[in-house]
CSV table of N, CA and C in Angstrom, one decimal:
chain,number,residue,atom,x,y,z
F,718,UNK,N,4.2,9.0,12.9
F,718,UNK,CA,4.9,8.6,11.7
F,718,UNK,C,6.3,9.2,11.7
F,719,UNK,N,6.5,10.2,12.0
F,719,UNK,CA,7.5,11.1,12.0
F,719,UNK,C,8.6,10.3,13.2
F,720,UNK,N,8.2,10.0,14.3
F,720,UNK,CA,9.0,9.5,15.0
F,720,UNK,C,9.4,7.6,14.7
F,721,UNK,N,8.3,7.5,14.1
F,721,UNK,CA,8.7,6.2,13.3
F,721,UNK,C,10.2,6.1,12.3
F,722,UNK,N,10.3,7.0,11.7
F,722,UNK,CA,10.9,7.6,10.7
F,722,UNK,C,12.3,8.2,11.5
F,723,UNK,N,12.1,8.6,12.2
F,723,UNK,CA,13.4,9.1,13.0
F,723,UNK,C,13.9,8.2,13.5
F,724,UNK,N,13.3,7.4,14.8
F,724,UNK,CA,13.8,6.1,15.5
F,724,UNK,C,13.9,4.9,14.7
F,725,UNK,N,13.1,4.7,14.3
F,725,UNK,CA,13.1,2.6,13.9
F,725,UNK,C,14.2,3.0,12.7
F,726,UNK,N,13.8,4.3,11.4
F,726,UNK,CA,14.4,3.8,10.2
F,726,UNK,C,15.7,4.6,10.1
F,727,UNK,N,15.9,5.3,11.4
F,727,UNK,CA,17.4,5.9,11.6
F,727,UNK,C,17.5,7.3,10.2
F,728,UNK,N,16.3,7.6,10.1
F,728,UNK,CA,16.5,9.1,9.1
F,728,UNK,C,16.9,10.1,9.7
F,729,UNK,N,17.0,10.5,11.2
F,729,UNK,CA,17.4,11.8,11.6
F,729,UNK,C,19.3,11.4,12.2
F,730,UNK,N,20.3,10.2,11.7
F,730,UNK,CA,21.2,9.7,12.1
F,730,UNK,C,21.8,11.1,11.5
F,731,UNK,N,21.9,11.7,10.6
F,731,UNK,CA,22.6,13.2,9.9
F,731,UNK,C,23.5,12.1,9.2
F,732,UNK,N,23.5,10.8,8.6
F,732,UNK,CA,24.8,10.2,7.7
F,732,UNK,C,24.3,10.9,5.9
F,733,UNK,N,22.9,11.6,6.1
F,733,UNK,CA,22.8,11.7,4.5
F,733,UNK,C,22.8,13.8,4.5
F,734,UNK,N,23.5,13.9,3.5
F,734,UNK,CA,23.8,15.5,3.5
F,734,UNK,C,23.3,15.9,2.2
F,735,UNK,N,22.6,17.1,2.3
F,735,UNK,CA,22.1,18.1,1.6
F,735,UNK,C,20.4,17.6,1.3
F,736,UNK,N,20.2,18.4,0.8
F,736,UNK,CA,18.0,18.7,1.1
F,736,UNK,C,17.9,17.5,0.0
F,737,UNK,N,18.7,17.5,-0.8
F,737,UNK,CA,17.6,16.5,-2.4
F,737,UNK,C,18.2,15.1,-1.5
F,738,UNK,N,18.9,14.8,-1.3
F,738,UNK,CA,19.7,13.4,-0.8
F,738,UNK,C,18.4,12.8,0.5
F,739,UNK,N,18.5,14.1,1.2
F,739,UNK,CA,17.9,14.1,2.6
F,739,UNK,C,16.0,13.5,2.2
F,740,UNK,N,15.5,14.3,1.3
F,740,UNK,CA,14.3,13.9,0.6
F,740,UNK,C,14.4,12.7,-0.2
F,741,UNK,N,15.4,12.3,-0.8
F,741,UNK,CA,15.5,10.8,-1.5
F,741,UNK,C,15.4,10.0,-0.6
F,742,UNK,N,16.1,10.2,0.6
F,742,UNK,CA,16.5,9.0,1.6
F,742,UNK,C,15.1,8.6,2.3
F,743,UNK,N,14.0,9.8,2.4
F,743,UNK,CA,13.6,9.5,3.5
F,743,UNK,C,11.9,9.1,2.1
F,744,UNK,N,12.2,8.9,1.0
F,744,UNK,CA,10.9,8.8,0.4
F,744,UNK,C,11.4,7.3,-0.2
F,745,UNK,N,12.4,6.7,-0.2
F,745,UNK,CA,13.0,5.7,-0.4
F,745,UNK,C,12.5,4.7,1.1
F,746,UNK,N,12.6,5.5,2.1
F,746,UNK,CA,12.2,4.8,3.5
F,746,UNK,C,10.4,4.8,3.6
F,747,UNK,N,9.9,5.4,3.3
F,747,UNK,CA,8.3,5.8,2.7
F,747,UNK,C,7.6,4.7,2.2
F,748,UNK,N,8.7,4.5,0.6
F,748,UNK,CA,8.6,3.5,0.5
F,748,UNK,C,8.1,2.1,0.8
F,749,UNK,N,9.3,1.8,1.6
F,749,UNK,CA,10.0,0.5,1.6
F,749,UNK,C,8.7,0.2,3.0
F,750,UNK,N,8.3,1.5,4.0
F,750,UNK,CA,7.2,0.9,5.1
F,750,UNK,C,6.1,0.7,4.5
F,751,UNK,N,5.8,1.5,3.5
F,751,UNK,CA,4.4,1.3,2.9
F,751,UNK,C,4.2,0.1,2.2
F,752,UNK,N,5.3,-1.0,1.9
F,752,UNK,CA,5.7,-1.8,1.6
F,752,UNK,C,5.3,-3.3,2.4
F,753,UNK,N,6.0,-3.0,3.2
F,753,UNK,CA,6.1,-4.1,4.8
F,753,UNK,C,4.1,-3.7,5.2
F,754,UNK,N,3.8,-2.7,5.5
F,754,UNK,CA,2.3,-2.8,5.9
F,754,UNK,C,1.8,-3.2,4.5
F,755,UNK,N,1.7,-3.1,3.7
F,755,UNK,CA,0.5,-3.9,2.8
F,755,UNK,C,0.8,-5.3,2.6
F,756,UNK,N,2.1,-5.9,2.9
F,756,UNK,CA,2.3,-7.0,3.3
F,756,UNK,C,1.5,-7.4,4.4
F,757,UNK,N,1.8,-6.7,5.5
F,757,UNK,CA,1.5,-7.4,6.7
F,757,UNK,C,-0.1,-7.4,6.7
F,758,UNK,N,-0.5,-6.4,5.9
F,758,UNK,CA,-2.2,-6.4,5.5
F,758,UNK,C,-2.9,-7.4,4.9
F,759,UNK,N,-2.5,-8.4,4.1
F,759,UNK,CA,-2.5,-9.2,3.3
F,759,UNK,C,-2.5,-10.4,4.2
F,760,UNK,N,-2.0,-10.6,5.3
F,760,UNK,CA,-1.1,-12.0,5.7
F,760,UNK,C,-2.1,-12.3,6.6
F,761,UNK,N,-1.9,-13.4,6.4
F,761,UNK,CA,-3.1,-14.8,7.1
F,761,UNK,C,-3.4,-14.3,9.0
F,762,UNK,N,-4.0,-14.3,9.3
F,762,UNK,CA,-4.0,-14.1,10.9
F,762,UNK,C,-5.2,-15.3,11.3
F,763,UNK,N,-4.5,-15.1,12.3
F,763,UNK,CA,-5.4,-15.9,13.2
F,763,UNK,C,-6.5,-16.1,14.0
F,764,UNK,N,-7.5,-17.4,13.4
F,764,UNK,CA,-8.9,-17.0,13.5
F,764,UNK,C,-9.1,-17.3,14.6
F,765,UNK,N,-10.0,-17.0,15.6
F,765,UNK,CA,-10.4,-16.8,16.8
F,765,UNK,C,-10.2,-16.3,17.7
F,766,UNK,N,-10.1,-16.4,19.0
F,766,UNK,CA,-10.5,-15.2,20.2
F,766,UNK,C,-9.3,-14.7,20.7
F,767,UNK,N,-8.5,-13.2,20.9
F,767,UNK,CA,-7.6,-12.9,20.9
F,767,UNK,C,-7.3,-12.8,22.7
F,768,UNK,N,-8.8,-12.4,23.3
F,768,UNK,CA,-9.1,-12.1,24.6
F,768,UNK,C,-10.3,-13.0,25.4
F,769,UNK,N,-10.6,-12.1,26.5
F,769,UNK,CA,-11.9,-12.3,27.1
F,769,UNK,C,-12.6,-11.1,26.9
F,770,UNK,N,-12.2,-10.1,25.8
F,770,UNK,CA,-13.5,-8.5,25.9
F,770,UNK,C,-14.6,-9.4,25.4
F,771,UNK,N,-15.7,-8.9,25.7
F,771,UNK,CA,-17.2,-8.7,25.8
F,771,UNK,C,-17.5,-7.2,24.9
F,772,UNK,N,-18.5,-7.7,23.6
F,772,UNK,CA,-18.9,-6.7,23.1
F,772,UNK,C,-19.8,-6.1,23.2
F,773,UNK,N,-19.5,-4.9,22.6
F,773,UNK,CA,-21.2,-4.2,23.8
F,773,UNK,C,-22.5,-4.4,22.6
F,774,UNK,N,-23.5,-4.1,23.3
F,774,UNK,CA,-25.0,-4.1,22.5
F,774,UNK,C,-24.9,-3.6,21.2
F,775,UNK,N,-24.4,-2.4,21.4
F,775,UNK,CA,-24.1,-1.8,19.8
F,775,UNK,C,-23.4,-2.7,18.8
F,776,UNK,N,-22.0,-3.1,19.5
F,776,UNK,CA,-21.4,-3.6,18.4
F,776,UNK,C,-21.8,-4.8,17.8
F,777,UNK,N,-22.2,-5.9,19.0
F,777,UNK,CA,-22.9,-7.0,18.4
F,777,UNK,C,-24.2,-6.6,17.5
F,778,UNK,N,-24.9,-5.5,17.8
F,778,UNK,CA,-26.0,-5.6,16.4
F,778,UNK,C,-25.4,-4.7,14.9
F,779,UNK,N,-24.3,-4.1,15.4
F,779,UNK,CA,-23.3,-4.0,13.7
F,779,UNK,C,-23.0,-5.4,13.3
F,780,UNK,N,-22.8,-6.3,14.2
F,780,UNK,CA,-22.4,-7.6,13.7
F,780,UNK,C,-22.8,-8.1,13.0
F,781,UNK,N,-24.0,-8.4,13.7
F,781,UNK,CA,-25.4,-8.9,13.0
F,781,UNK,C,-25.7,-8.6,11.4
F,782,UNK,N,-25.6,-6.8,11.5
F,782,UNK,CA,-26.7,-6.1,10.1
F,782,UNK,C,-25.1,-6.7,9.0
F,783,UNK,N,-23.9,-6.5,9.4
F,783,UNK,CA,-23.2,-7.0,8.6
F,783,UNK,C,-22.6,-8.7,7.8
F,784,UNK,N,-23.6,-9.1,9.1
F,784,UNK,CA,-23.6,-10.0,8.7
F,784,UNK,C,-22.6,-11.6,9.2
F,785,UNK,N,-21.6,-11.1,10.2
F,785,UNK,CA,-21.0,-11.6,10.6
F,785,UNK,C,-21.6,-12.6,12.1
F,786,UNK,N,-21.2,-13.9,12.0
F,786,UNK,CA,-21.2,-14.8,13.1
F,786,UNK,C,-21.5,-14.4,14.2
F,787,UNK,N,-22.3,-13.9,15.3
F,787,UNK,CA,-22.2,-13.4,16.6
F,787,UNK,C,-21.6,-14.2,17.1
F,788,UNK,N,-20.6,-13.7,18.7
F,788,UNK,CA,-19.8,-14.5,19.6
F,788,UNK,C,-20.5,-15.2,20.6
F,789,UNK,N,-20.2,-16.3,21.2
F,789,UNK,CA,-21.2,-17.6,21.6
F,789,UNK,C,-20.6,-16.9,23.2
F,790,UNK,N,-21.7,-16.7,23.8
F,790,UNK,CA,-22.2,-16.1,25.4
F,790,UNK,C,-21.3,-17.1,26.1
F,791,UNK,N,-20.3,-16.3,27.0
F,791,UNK,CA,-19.6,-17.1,27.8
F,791,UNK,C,-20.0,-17.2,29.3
């Protein structure tokens, strides 16, 4: 997170001066990502097969007890 925060949202650039400024700027950026991810949590994706993985024994019988569709044997 920290390097998220330095690189992508440019908080370690030094354009913001003194400790309270420096803590505004960077809980204002806190913010604004915790923002974009509950968006992007929310948003429609796309149904069906991303790959060719193969699930193992385990996970297909969590599938199952939960309830979900098992994947059709290729």
């Amino acid at each position: 997170m920290n390097d998220r925060l330095e690189v992508w949202w440019g908080v370690d650039d030094g354009n913001v001066i003194g400790a309270r400024r420096f803590g505004a700027h960077v809980g204002a950026v806190r913010i604004v990502h915790l923002a974009f991810a509950t968006l992007l949590a929310q948003a429609q994706r796309h149904e069906g097969s991303f790959g060719t993985m193969k699930l193992s024994p385990i996970a297909k019988k969590l599938q199952e007890l939960i309830g979900e569709p098992a994947e059709a044997p290729a």
